[in-house]
mmCIF file of C-alpha atoms and ligand atoms in Angstrom:
data_model
loop_
_atom_site.group_PDB
_atom_site.id
_atom_site.type_symbol
_atom_site.label_atom_id
_atom_site.label_comp_id
_atom_site.label_asym_id
_atom_site.label_seq_id
_atom_site.Cartn_x
_atom_site.Cartn_y
_atom_site.Cartn_z
ATOM 1 C CA UNK N 1 -58.549 25.897 -32.372
ATOM 2 C CA UNK N 2 -59.755 23.395 -34.425
ATOM 3 C CA UNK N 3 -58.773 20.595 -35.871
ATOM 4 C CA UNK N 4 -62.274 19.566 -35.982
ATOM 5 C CA UNK N 5 -63.749 18.231 -39.238
ATOM 6 C CA UNK N 6 -66.718 19.194 -39.662
ATOM 7 C CA UNK N 7 -70.003 16.729 -39.520
ATOM 8 C CA UNK N 8 -70.965 14.935 -42.106
ATOM 9 C CA UNK N 9 -73.559 12.903 -40.587
ATOM 10 C CA UNK N 10 -75.870 13.724 -38.430
ATOM 11 C CA UNK N 11 -76.361 13.630 -35.093
ATOM 12 C CA UNK N 12 -77.443 10.260 -32.489
ATOM 13 C CA UNK N 13 -79.401 11.693 -29.269
ATOM 14 C CA UNK N 14 -79.109 8.124 -27.056
ATOM 15 C CA UNK N 15 -81.908 5.549 -29.867
ATOM 16 C CA UNK N 16 -82.638 8.683 -31.783
ATOM 17 C CA UNK N 17 -80.780 9.328 -34.828
ATOM 18 C CA UNK N 18 -81.046 13.252 -36.075
ATOM 19 C CA UNK N 19 -80.286 13.438 -40.359
ATOM 20 C CA UNK N 20 -78.581 16.821 -39.068
ATOM 21 C CA UNK N 21 -77.346 18.139 -36.864
ATOM 22 C CA UNK N 22 -79.601 20.678 -35.545
ATOM 23 C CA UNK N 23 -82.077 21.642 -32.653
ATOM 24 C CA UNK N 24 -84.880 24.066 -32.492
ATOM 25 C CA UNK N 25 -84.066 25.830 -29.175
ATOM 26 C CA UNK N 26 -86.887 25.926 -26.951
ATOM 27 C CA UNK N 27 -88.991 29.109 -26.574
ATOM 28 C CA UNK N 28 -91.181 29.748 -24.218
ATOM 29 C CA UNK N 29 -94.297 31.357 -26.246
ATOM 30 C CA UNK N 30 -92.738 30.466 -29.866
ATOM 31 C CA UNK N 31 -91.793 26.742 -30.614
ATOM 32 C CA UNK N 32 -95.232 25.601 -29.978
ATOM 33 C CA UNK N 33 -96.373 22.693 -32.408
ATOM 34 C CA UNK N 34 -97.294 25.022 -35.068
ATOM 35 C CA UNK N 35 -93.895 26.562 -35.688
ATOM 36 C CA UNK N 36 -92.483 23.648 -35.130
ATOM 37 C CA UNK N 37 -93.946 21.248 -37.969
ATOM 38 C CA UNK N 38 -93.334 25.096 -39.956
ATOM 39 C CA UNK N 39 -89.400 24.150 -38.932
ATOM 40 C CA UNK N 40 -89.526 20.911 -39.358
ATOM 41 C CA UNK N 41 -91.315 21.471 -43.238
ATOM 42 C CA UNK N 42 -88.203 23.541 -44.393
ATOM 43 C CA UNK N 43 -85.005 21.336 -42.600
ATOM 44 C CA UNK N 44 -83.806 18.462 -40.900
ATOM 45 C CA UNK N 45 -83.443 18.129 -37.074
ATOM 46 C CA UNK N 46 -84.292 18.161 -33.324
ATOM 47 C CA UNK N 47 -88.087 20.283 -32.643
ATOM 48 C CA UNK N 48 -88.197 20.941 -28.425
ATOM 49 C CA UNK N 49 -91.194 21.547 -27.318
ATOM 50 C CA UNK N 50 -90.932 25.218 -25.059
ATOM 51 C CA UNK N 51 -90.349 24.826 -21.487
ATOM 52 C CA UNK N 52 -92.726 23.060 -19.884
ATOM 53 C CA UNK N 53 -93.637 22.970 -15.988
ATOM 54 C CA UNK N 54 -92.860 19.718 -14.367
ATOM 55 C CA UNK N 55 -95.534 20.692 -11.531
ATOM 56 C CA UNK N 56 -98.097 22.153 -13.826
ATOM 57 C CA UNK N 57 -97.820 18.941 -15.845
ATOM 58 C CA UNK N 58 -97.963 16.244 -12.631
ATOM 59 C CA UNK N 59 -101.417 18.334 -12.111
ATOM 60 C CA UNK N 60 -102.208 17.821 -15.402
ATOM 61 C CA UNK N 61 -103.259 21.814 -15.436
ATOM 62 C CA UNK N 62 -105.027 21.874 -19.066
ATOM 63 C CA UNK N 63 -102.686 24.837 -20.348
ATOM 64 C CA UNK N 64 -99.528 21.889 -20.312
ATOM 65 C CA UNK N 65 -101.132 18.474 -21.782
ATOM 66 C CA UNK N 66 -101.959 21.312 -24.884
ATOM 67 C CA UNK N 67 -98.310 22.418 -25.048
ATOM 68 C CA UNK N 68 -97.213 18.979 -24.618
ATOM 69 C CA UNK N 69 -98.877 17.418 -27.306
ATOM 70 C CA UNK N 70 -97.297 17.071 -30.627
ATOM 71 C CA UNK N 71 -98.992 16.511 -34.274
ATOM 72 C CA UNK N 72 -99.061 13.743 -35.560
ATOM 73 C CA UNK N 73 -96.024 14.925 -38.140
ATOM 74 C CA UNK N 74 -93.453 14.828 -34.697
ATOM 75 C CA UNK N 75 -91.680 12.585 -34.877
ATOM 76 C CA UNK N 76 -89.087 12.431 -32.543
ATOM 77 C CA UNK N 77 -91.726 14.305 -30.067
ATOM 78 C CA UNK N 78 -89.618 16.690 -27.850
ATOM 79 C CA UNK N 79 -90.637 17.656 -24.963
ATOM 80 C CA UNK N 80 -88.767 20.063 -22.418
ATOM 81 C CA UNK N 81 -88.993 19.939 -19.179
ATOM 82 C CA UNK N 82 -87.931 22.454 -16.259
ATOM 83 C CA UNK N 83 -88.195 21.662 -12.578
ATOM 84 C CA UNK N 84 -86.286 22.331 -9.244
ATOM 85 C CA UNK N 85 -87.662 19.319 -7.659
ATOM 86 C CA UNK N 86 -86.149 16.245 -7.469
ATOM 87 C CA UNK N 87 -89.546 14.059 -7.255
ATOM 88 C CA UNK N 88 -91.993 16.006 -9.057
ATOM 89 C CA UNK N 89 -89.858 15.546 -12.019
ATOM 90 C CA UNK N 90 -89.369 12.660 -11.866
ATOM 91 C CA UNK N 91 -93.168 12.526 -11.805
ATOM 92 C CA UNK N 92 -93.605 14.133 -14.724
ATOM 93 C CA UNK N 93 -91.338 12.102 -16.293
ATOM 94 C CA UNK N 94 -92.640 8.826 -15.730
ATOM 95 C CA UNK N 95 -96.012 10.307 -16.771
ATOM 96 C CA UNK N 96 -94.054 11.488 -20.353
ATOM 97 C CA UNK N 97 -92.541 8.128 -20.383
ATOM 98 C CA UNK N 98 -95.835 6.085 -19.421
ATOM 99 C CA UNK N 99 -97.889 7.600 -21.409
ATOM 100 C CA UNK N 100 -96.340 7.490 -24.307
ATOM 101 C CA UNK N 101 -95.955 11.544 -25.322
ATOM 102 C CA UNK N 102 -92.311 11.801 -25.657
ATOM 103 C CA UNK N 103 -89.618 10.017 -27.657
ATOM 104 C CA UNK N 104 -86.900 12.904 -25.510
ATOM 105 C CA UNK N 105 -86.955 14.914 -22.797
ATOM 106 C CA UNK N 106 -84.600 17.851 -22.400
ATOM 107 C CA UNK N 107 -84.426 19.277 -18.873
ATOM 108 C CA UNK N 108 -83.991 22.882 -18.335
ATOM 109 C CA UNK N 109 -81.728 24.534 -16.085
ATOM 110 C CA UNK N 110 -80.958 28.077 -17.955
ATOM 111 C CA UNK N 111 -84.364 30.126 -17.453
ATOM 112 C CA UNK N 112 -82.214 33.665 -16.150
ATOM 113 C CA UNK N 113 -85.500 35.170 -15.490
ATOM 114 C CA UNK N 114 -85.714 37.302 -12.110
ATOM 115 C CA UNK N 115 -88.924 35.054 -11.002
ATOM 116 C CA UNK N 116 -87.485 32.160 -11.327
ATOM 117 C CA UNK N 117 -83.646 32.717 -10.151
ATOM 118 C CA UNK N 118 -84.380 34.665 -7.207
ATOM 119 C CA UNK N 119 -86.063 31.303 -5.559
ATOM 120 C CA UNK N 120 -82.986 29.521 -6.840
ATOM 121 C CA UNK N 121 -84.601 28.064 -9.845
ATOM 122 C CA UNK N 122 -83.425 28.139 -13.366
ATOM 123 C CA UNK N 123 -79.763 28.895 -14.337
ATOM 124 C CA UNK N 124 -79.017 29.425 -10.319
ATOM 125 C CA UNK N 125 -79.451 25.881 -9.790
ATOM 126 C CA UNK N 126 -76.692 24.068 -11.410
ATOM 127 C CA UNK N 127 -74.950 26.385 -8.179
ATOM 128 C CA UNK N 128 -76.204 23.763 -5.861
ATOM 129 C CA UNK N 129 -74.786 20.762 -7.224
ATOM 130 C CA UNK N 130 -75.764 18.187 -5.505
ATOM 131 C CA UNK N 131 -79.134 19.112 -6.299
ATOM 132 C CA UNK N 132 -79.101 19.058 -9.387
ATOM 133 C CA UNK N 133 -76.885 15.827 -10.531
ATOM 134 C CA UNK N 134 -80.365 14.829 -8.212
ATOM 135 C CA UNK N 135 -82.485 15.625 -10.331
ATOM 136 C CA UNK N 136 -81.178 14.220 -13.666
ATOM 137 C CA UNK N 137 -80.383 10.871 -12.003
ATOM 138 C CA UNK N 138 -83.815 11.388 -11.332
ATOM 139 C CA UNK N 139 -85.386 12.126 -14.581
ATOM 140 C CA UNK N 140 -82.976 9.803 -15.889
ATOM 141 C CA UNK N 141 -83.396 6.936 -14.545
ATOM 142 C CA UNK N 142 -87.430 7.558 -14.405
ATOM 143 C CA UNK N 143 -87.256 8.219 -18.558
ATOM 144 C CA UNK N 144 -85.367 4.262 -19.162
ATOM 145 C CA UNK N 145 -85.230 3.850 -22.636
ATOM 146 C CA UNK N 146 -86.302 8.012 -23.995
ATOM 147 C CA UNK N 147 -82.935 10.121 -24.153
ATOM 148 C CA UNK N 148 -83.141 12.632 -21.392
ATOM 149 C CA UNK N 149 -80.499 15.892 -22.220
ATOM 150 C CA UNK N 150 -79.579 18.459 -20.343
ATOM 151 C CA UNK N 151 -79.939 22.510 -21.286
ATOM 152 C CA UNK N 152 -77.823 25.192 -19.056
ATOM 153 C CA UNK N 153 -75.891 28.295 -19.224
ATOM 154 C CA UNK N 154 -72.182 29.228 -18.216
ATOM 155 C CA UNK N 155 -73.010 29.735 -14.613
ATOM 156 C CA UNK N 156 -74.779 32.521 -12.689
ATOM 157 C CA UNK N 157 -72.094 34.941 -13.611
ATOM 158 C CA UNK N 158 -68.087 35.177 -14.867
ATOM 159 C CA UNK N 159 -67.136 34.067 -10.784
ATOM 160 C CA UNK N 160 -69.689 31.439 -10.172
ATOM 161 C CA UNK N 161 -70.090 29.384 -13.159
ATOM 162 C CA UNK N 162 -71.327 25.982 -13.343
ATOM 163 C CA UNK N 163 -71.239 24.437 -16.591
ATOM 164 C CA UNK N 164 -68.076 22.218 -16.715
ATOM 165 C CA UNK N 165 -69.040 19.967 -12.788
ATOM 166 C CA UNK N 166 -72.354 20.496 -13.987
ATOM 167 C CA UNK N 167 -71.890 19.156 -17.870
ATOM 168 C CA UNK N 168 -69.408 16.017 -16.175
ATOM 169 C CA UNK N 169 -71.680 15.756 -13.907
ATOM 170 C CA UNK N 170 -75.079 15.818 -16.402
ATOM 171 C CA UNK N 171 -72.386 12.984 -18.230
ATOM 172 C CA UNK N 172 -72.050 11.102 -14.905
ATOM 173 C CA UNK N 173 -76.479 10.585 -14.454
ATOM 174 C CA UNK N 174 -76.455 8.797 -17.900
ATOM 175 C CA UNK N 175 -77.890 11.728 -19.847
ATOM 176 C CA UNK N 176 -77.487 11.137 -23.394
ATOM 177 C CA UNK N 177 -76.220 14.904 -25.122
ATOM 178 C CA UNK N 178 -75.331 18.207 -22.891
ATOM 179 C CA UNK N 179 -76.515 21.575 -24.574
ATOM 180 C CA UNK N 180 -74.306 24.865 -23.292
ATOM 181 C CA UNK N 181 -75.913 28.533 -24.144
ATOM 182 C CA UNK N 182 -72.323 30.440 -23.717
ATOM 183 C CA UNK N 183 -74.041 32.899 -21.415
ATOM 184 C CA UNK N 184 -74.058 33.676 -17.645
ATOM 185 C CA UNK N 185 -77.268 34.527 -16.054
ATOM 186 C CA UNK N 186 -75.815 37.812 -15.966
ATOM 187 C CA UNK N 187 -75.772 38.611 -19.115
ATOM 188 C CA UNK N 188 -79.101 37.617 -19.896
ATOM 189 C CA UNK N 189 -79.458 37.587 -23.964
ATOM 190 C CA UNK N 190 -76.465 40.731 -24.021
ATOM 191 C CA UNK N 191 -73.146 40.549 -26.129
ATOM 192 C CA UNK N 192 -71.895 38.010 -27.625
ATOM 193 C CA UNK N 193 -72.083 34.204 -26.801
ATOM 194 C CA UNK N 194 -69.024 33.233 -25.108
ATOM 195 C CA UNK N 195 -68.038 29.958 -27.281
ATOM 196 C CA UNK N 196 -64.660 29.276 -26.259
ATOM 197 C CA UNK N 197 -66.855 27.844 -23.302
ATOM 198 C CA UNK N 198 -68.681 25.329 -25.510
ATOM 199 C CA UNK N 199 -65.024 23.761 -27.054
ATOM 200 C CA UNK N 200 -63.735 23.819 -23.311
ATOM 201 C CA UNK N 201 -67.160 22.143 -22.362
ATOM 202 C CA UNK N 202 -66.557 19.654 -25.737
ATOM 203 C CA UNK N 203 -63.013 18.958 -24.688
ATOM 204 C CA UNK N 204 -64.573 18.002 -20.406
ATOM 205 C CA UNK N 205 -67.824 16.291 -21.435
ATOM 206 C CA UNK N 206 -66.329 13.306 -23.492
ATOM 207 C CA UNK N 207 -68.724 9.918 -23.410
ATOM 208 C CA UNK N 208 -72.027 11.855 -25.118
ATOM 209 C CA UNK N 209 -72.719 14.622 -27.861
ATOM 210 C CA UNK N 210 -72.393 18.085 -26.866
ATOM 211 C CA UNK N 211 -74.678 20.701 -28.215
ATOM 212 C CA UNK N 212 -73.437 24.244 -28.584
ATOM 213 C CA UNK N 213 -75.555 27.325 -28.646
ATOM 214 C CA UNK N 214 -75.606 31.761 -28.589
ATOM 215 C CA UNK N 215 -75.900 33.753 -31.632
ATOM 216 C CA UNK N 216 -76.066 31.545 -35.034
ATOM 217 C CA UNK N 217 -77.732 33.791 -37.172
ATOM 218 C CA UNK N 218 -76.935 32.067 -40.425
ATOM 219 C CA UNK N 219 -75.898 27.819 -41.881
ATOM 220 C CA UNK N 220 -72.512 29.630 -41.788
ATOM 221 C CA UNK N 221 -72.243 30.340 -38.648
ATOM 222 C CA UNK N 222 -73.564 27.345 -37.556
ATOM 223 C CA UNK N 223 -70.449 25.660 -39.563
ATOM 224 C CA UNK N 224 -68.523 28.571 -37.865
ATOM 225 C CA UNK N 225 -69.343 27.160 -34.812
ATOM 226 C CA UNK N 226 -68.560 23.906 -35.737
ATOM 227 C CA UNK N 227 -65.092 24.033 -36.647
ATOM 228 C CA UNK N 228 -64.225 26.714 -33.729
ATOM 229 C CA UNK N 229 -65.197 24.375 -30.543
ATOM 230 C CA UNK N 230 -65.513 20.504 -31.921
ATOM 231 C CA UNK N 231 -69.540 20.563 -31.091
ATOM 232 C CA UNK N 232 -71.367 18.380 -32.045
ATOM 233 C CA UNK N 233 -74.026 19.733 -32.989
ATOM 234 C CA UNK N 234 -76.195 22.999 -33.109
ATOM 235 C CA UNK N 235 -78.752 24.225 -31.106
ATOM 236 C CA UNK N 236 -80.393 27.619 -32.900
ATOM 237 C CA UNK N 237 -83.206 30.181 -31.295
ATOM 238 C CA UNK N 238 -83.452 33.604 -32.541
ATOM 239 C CA UNK N 239 -81.856 33.313 -35.351
ATOM 240 C CA UNK N 240 -84.961 32.058 -37.332
ATOM 241 C CA UNK N 241 -87.509 33.940 -35.412
ATOM 242 C CA UNK N 242 -89.545 34.912 -38.615
ATOM 243 C CA UNK N 243 -86.594 32.733 -40.752
ATOM 244 C CA UNK N 244 -88.133 28.621 -40.348
ATOM 245 C CA UNK N 245 -86.415 28.298 -43.873
ATOM 246 C CA UNK N 246 -82.466 29.422 -41.980
ATOM 247 C CA UNK N 247 -83.623 25.029 -41.010
ATOM 248 C CA UNK N 248 -82.572 24.077 -44.612
ATOM 249 C CA UNK N 249 -80.212 26.156 -44.957
ATOM 250 C CA UNK N 250 -78.536 24.657 -41.730
ATOM 251 C CA UNK N 251 -79.286 20.523 -43.135
ATOM 252 C CA UNK N 252 -77.469 21.625 -46.176
ATOM 253 C CA UNK N 253 -75.138 22.887 -44.731
ATOM 254 C CA UNK N 254 -74.088 19.713 -42.667
ATOM 255 C CA UNK N 255 -74.727 17.670 -46.126
ATOM 256 C CA UNK N 256 -72.294 20.136 -47.521
ATOM 257 C CA UNK N 257 -74.022 21.545 -50.010
ATOM 258 C CA UNK N 258 -74.074 26.061 -50.368
ATOM 259 C CA UNK N 259 -78.099 26.410 -50.364
ATOM 260 C CA UNK N 260 -79.391 30.223 -49.078
ATOM 261 C CA UNK N 261 -82.818 30.701 -48.639
ATOM 262 C CA UNK N 262 -82.887 34.327 -50.259
ATOM 263 C CA UNK N 263 -87.091 34.493 -49.952
ATOM 264 C CA UNK N 264 -89.038 37.223 -52.379
ATOM 265 C CA UNK N 265 -91.806 39.039 -50.459
ATOM 266 C CA UNK N 266 -94.463 36.732 -51.698
ATOM 267 C CA UNK N 267 -92.874 33.526 -49.672
ATOM 268 C CA UNK N 268 -92.255 34.846 -47.201
ATOM 269 C CA UNK N 269 -95.803 35.854 -46.864
ATOM 270 C CA UNK N 270 -97.064 32.663 -47.888
ATOM 271 C CA UNK N 271 -94.815 31.190 -44.548
ATOM 272 C CA UNK N 272 -95.931 33.846 -42.618
ATOM 273 C CA UNK N 273 -99.614 32.769 -43.369
ATOM 274 C CA UNK N 274 -99.251 28.876 -42.903
ATOM 275 C CA UNK N 275 -98.259 30.121 -39.539
ATOM 276 C CA UNK N 276 -101.010 31.877 -38.807
ATOM 277 C CA UNK N 277 -102.901 28.874 -40.469
ATOM 278 C CA UNK N 278 -100.906 26.155 -38.354
ATOM 279 C CA UNK N 279 -101.574 28.195 -34.973
ATOM 280 C CA UNK N 280 -105.551 28.075 -36.240
ATOM 281 C CA UNK N 281 -104.663 24.527 -35.977
ATOM 282 C CA UNK N 282 -102.656 24.714 -32.483
ATOM 283 C CA UNK N 283 -105.731 26.909 -30.019
ATOM 284 C CA UNK N 284 -107.647 24.268 -32.208
ATOM 285 C CA UNK N 285 -109.531 26.421 -34.035
ATOM 286 C CA UNK N 286 -109.884 29.624 -32.020
ATOM 287 C CA UNK N 287 -108.601 31.818 -35.022
ATOM 288 C CA UNK N 288 -108.454 34.935 -32.893
ATOM 289 C CA UNK N 289 -106.221 33.852 -30.339
ATOM 290 C CA UNK N 290 -103.559 32.473 -33.332
ATOM 291 C CA UNK N 291 -104.203 35.678 -34.968
ATOM 292 C CA UNK N 292 -103.188 37.618 -31.235
ATOM 293 C CA UNK N 293 -100.003 34.921 -31.203
ATOM 294 C CA UNK N 294 -99.266 35.548 -34.972
ATOM 295 C CA UNK N 295 -99.049 39.357 -34.028
ATOM 296 C CA UNK N 296 -95.836 39.155 -31.966
ATOM 297 C CA UNK N 297 -93.969 37.447 -35.142
ATOM 298 C CA UNK N 298 -94.346 40.358 -37.732
ATOM 299 C CA UNK N 299 -91.280 41.960 -37.566
ATOM 300 C CA UNK N 300 -88.706 39.237 -37.420
ATOM 301 C CA UNK N 301 -90.802 37.740 -40.487
ATOM 302 C CA UNK N 302 -90.389 40.989 -42.468
ATOM 303 C CA UNK N 303 -87.410 42.358 -41.359
ATOM 304 C CA UNK N 304 -85.604 44.182 -44.419
ATOM 305 C CA UNK N 305 -88.799 44.196 -46.561
ATOM 306 C CA UNK N 306 -89.900 46.590 -47.710
ATOM 307 C CA UNK N 307 -93.711 46.537 -46.289
ATOM 308 C CA UNK N 308 -94.110 50.094 -44.765
ATOM 309 C CA UNK N 309 -95.493 50.986 -41.424
ATOM 310 C CA UNK N 310 -98.802 51.563 -42.167
ATOM 311 C CA UNK N 311 -99.443 47.444 -42.903
ATOM 312 C CA UNK N 312 -96.947 46.545 -40.245
ATOM 313 C CA UNK N 313 -98.824 48.460 -37.879
ATOM 314 C CA UNK N 314 -101.841 46.562 -39.389
ATOM 315 C CA UNK N 315 -100.440 42.970 -39.976
ATOM 316 C CA UNK N 316 -99.660 44.080 -36.018
ATOM 317 C CA UNK N 317 -103.487 44.458 -34.807
ATOM 318 C CA UNK N 318 -104.191 41.286 -37.679
ATOM 319 C CA UNK N 319 -107.281 40.025 -36.238
ATOM 320 C CA UNK N 320 -108.687 37.009 -38.530
ATOM 321 C CA UNK N 321 -107.071 35.362 -41.118
ATOM 322 C CA UNK N 322 -109.002 37.295 -43.830
ATOM 323 C CA UNK N 323 -108.061 40.249 -42.530
ATOM 324 C CA UNK N 324 -104.611 39.000 -42.998
ATOM 325 C CA UNK N 325 -105.333 37.917 -46.667
ATOM 326 C CA UNK N 326 -106.370 41.272 -47.589
ATOM 327 C CA UNK N 327 -103.205 43.276 -45.990
ATOM 328 C CA UNK N 328 -100.760 40.717 -47.632
ATOM 329 C CA UNK N 329 -102.640 41.019 -50.985
ATOM 330 C CA UNK N 330 -101.962 45.010 -50.531
ATOM 331 C CA UNK N 331 -97.798 43.766 -50.956
ATOM 332 C CA UNK N 332 -96.028 42.907 -53.895
ATOM 333 C CA UNK N 333 -95.612 39.939 -53.887
ATOM 334 C CA UNK N 334 -92.441 40.053 -56.728
ATOM 335 C CA UNK N 335 -90.077 41.978 -54.354
ATOM 336 C CA UNK N 336 -87.183 39.735 -54.172
ATOM 337 C CA UNK N 337 -84.605 38.839 -51.150
ATOM 338 C CA UNK N 338 -83.558 42.408 -49.869
ATOM 339 C CA UNK N 339 -80.511 40.694 -48.222
ATOM 340 C CA UNK N 340 -78.016 41.434 -44.979
ATOM 341 C CA UNK N 341 -81.312 43.752 -44.712
ATOM 342 C CA UNK N 342 -83.315 40.720 -43.851
ATOM 343 C CA UNK N 343 -80.182 39.276 -41.535
ATOM 344 C CA UNK N 344 -78.570 39.166 -38.727
ATOM 345 C CA UNK N 345 -79.530 39.399 -34.847
ATOM 346 C CA UNK N 346 -83.371 39.392 -34.051
ATOM 347 C CA UNK N 347 -85.178 38.768 -30.855
ATOM 348 C CA UNK N 348 -84.602 39.367 -27.164
ATOM 349 C CA UNK N 349 -80.883 41.572 -26.422
ATOM 350 C CA UNK N 350 -80.573 43.710 -23.730
ATOM 351 C CA UNK N 351 -78.484 44.312 -20.771
ATOM 352 C CA UNK N 352 -76.190 42.203 -18.351
ATOM 353 C CA UNK N 353 -77.941 42.919 -15.157
ATOM 354 C CA UNK N 354 -77.555 41.289 -11.677
ATOM 355 C CA UNK N 355 -78.852 38.189 -11.282
ATOM 356 C CA UNK N 356 -82.043 37.969 -8.401
ATOM 357 C CA UNK N 357 -80.864 35.223 -6.211
ATOM 358 C CA UNK N 358 -82.055 34.030 -2.469
ATOM 359 C CA UNK N 359 -79.860 35.498 -0.088
ATOM 360 C CA UNK N 360 -76.321 33.929 0.683
ATOM 361 C CA UNK N 361 -77.071 31.412 -2.241
ATOM 362 C CA UNK N 362 -73.818 31.537 -3.487
ATOM 363 C CA UNK N 363 -72.394 31.563 0.046
ATOM 364 C CA UNK N 364 -72.316 27.273 -0.269
ATOM 365 C CA UNK N 365 -72.719 25.280 -2.973
ATOM 366 C CA UNK N 366 -74.675 22.798 -0.922
ATOM 367 C CA UNK N 367 -78.387 23.396 -0.522
ATOM 368 C CA UNK N 368 -78.823 23.561 3.182
ATOM 369 C CA UNK N 369 -82.928 23.166 4.426
ATOM 370 C CA UNK N 370 -83.737 26.681 4.533
ATOM 371 C CA UNK N 371 -83.632 27.484 0.854
ATOM 372 C CA UNK N 372 -86.159 24.549 0.210
ATOM 373 C CA UNK N 373 -89.171 26.193 0.849
ATOM 374 C CA UNK N 374 -87.716 28.632 -1.272
ATOM 375 C CA UNK N 375 -87.246 26.421 -4.217
ATOM 376 C CA UNK N 376 -90.622 25.334 -4.118
ATOM 377 C CA UNK N 377 -91.601 28.694 -4.553
ATOM 378 C CA UNK N 378 -89.753 28.648 -7.461
ATOM 379 C CA UNK N 379 -91.358 25.198 -8.982
ATOM 380 C CA UNK N 380 -93.442 27.540 -11.990
ATOM 381 C CA UNK N 381 -97.183 26.625 -12.069
ATOM 382 C CA UNK N 382 -97.766 27.912 -15.305
ATOM 383 C CA UNK N 383 -96.166 26.444 -18.604
ATOM 384 C CA UNK N 384 -94.807 28.118 -21.411
ATOM 385 C CA UNK N 385 -94.593 31.717 -19.985
HETATM 386 C C1 FMN L 401 -87.945 33.827 -26.012
HETATM 387 C C2 FMN L 401 -87.758 33.126 -26.302
HETATM 388 C C3 FMN L 401 -87.943 32.037 -25.115
HETATM 389 C C4 FMN L 401 -87.043 30.724 -24.417
HETATM 390 N N1 FMN L 401 -87.695 30.376 -23.576
HETATM 391 C C5 FMN L 401 -86.774 28.876 -23.725
HETATM 392 C C6 FMN L 401 -87.427 28.134 -22.929
HETATM 393 O O1 FMN L 401 -88.366 28.015 -22.801
HETATM 394 N N2 FMN L 401 -86.291 26.845 -22.586
HETATM 395 C C7 FMN L 401 -85.178 27.224 -22.602
HETATM 396 O O2 FMN L 401 -84.342 26.771 -22.488
HETATM 397 N N3 FMN L 401 -84.408 28.093 -22.862
HETATM 398 C C8 FMN L 401 -85.213 29.627 -23.604
HETATM 399 N N4 FMN L 401 -84.787 30.454 -24.175
HETATM 400 C C9 FMN L 401 -83.456 30.543 -24.445
HETATM 401 C C10 FMN L 401 -82.617 29.487 -26.115
HETATM 402 O O3 FMN L 401 -83.154 28.338 -25.590
HETATM 403 C C11 FMN L 401 -81.329 30.003 -26.331
HETATM 404 O O4 FMN L 401 -81.053 29.259 -25.325
HETATM 405 C C12 FMN L 401 -81.020 31.403 -26.399
HETATM 406 O O5 FMN L 401 -82.210 32.474 -27.196
HETATM 407 C C13 FMN L 401 -79.876 31.386 -26.943
HETATM 408 O O6 FMN L 401 -79.769 30.534 -28.172
HETATM 409 P P1 FMN L 401 -80.217 32.044 -29.755
HETATM 410 O O7 FMN L 401 -78.547 32.734 -29.702
HETATM 411 O O8 FMN L 401 -79.823 30.998 -31.155
HETATM 412 O O9 FMN L 401 -81.154 32.860 -29.428
HETATM 413 C C14 FMN L 401 -85.705 31.579 -24.889
HETATM 414 C C15 FMN L 401 -85.444 32.461 -25.412
HETATM 415 C C16 FMN L 401 -85.944 32.926 -25.906
HETATM 416 C C17 FMN L 401 -85.485 34.151 -27.152
#
């Protein structure tokens, strides 16, 4: 297709008006307050936390409480919850709202990790459509005026698709938007996202925004997704790893402007350093912890730039900001943007796998008693993993 015009306005998620129809995808271990702040400094959009387990939140584990804390500059505050049990999810939502800790709550039904799907959680859960509906309805009710949204995958595999039914159920339950990562659980991150499914979902869910997700590596990709699918906004994950300025490109593109950040090596080094500083704040001044965290970002930031293997290896083992500064000082900051070498896919990829599911999970769409104990075990007790 398509006859859809590019959105010239932003995106409304319930009462929240977002200047640009762009959402930073929740990514465990990545989209903490440090990285969200950095991305926000470049662009305009909704920046969602990494997933927080509703059980751990209800138990007020120190890690969960830390992960839901926003910086004063972060508004609206957006938190993603993972849960498999309606009462626990409702309790977590009630807590967030009563304590005024979030302006938007997203529910994660897309996790393909075997330890979660093996028990019927994550992307396996919408197969049990009654349970899915129950969780979403309870969350929406508990949230009151705070908008609740849903993020999901296409289904378990090509023979067991769930997204259209789940999209309709979520719409009926009163969510403020629905986002689709256009892959099945069995695809994990392999191959290409099937954007035609986003188009089908958009035609199915008509009363709230439909957001498309999967394989946006540039602002041009985002415009193309909107054009091809008619979706109301885009969710960007791996494409922004090591490239927080992508949010500036995206905001400009949705304003109809052509702007593409082409940072010099010095500008990349500065953003990388700022990311590390923000991580030090996130870890309450624990510099060694922040340095361990930033290591995983090194390859993404410096992809395509002339940085020698030894400096890369040292940055990937950095222990202090001083050590980082000394290493960054050895680079030629005037090196220009390397073009295509710095662009394209990054982050998780991998190959398709048969999803791990509870025995006989696929035999029925109803949740029988036998699965309840399994599901209780799918209720993770830690967040952000
Ligand atoms: C490292 C990593 C962590 C992720 N963690 C979450 C998460 O906590 N919650 C969630 O809904 N999706 C999570 N995802 C999936 C992303 O939100 C997104 O749906 C997926 O990466 C596809 O979008 P992309 O092609 O733009 O990366 C994660 C993805 C990655 C790569």
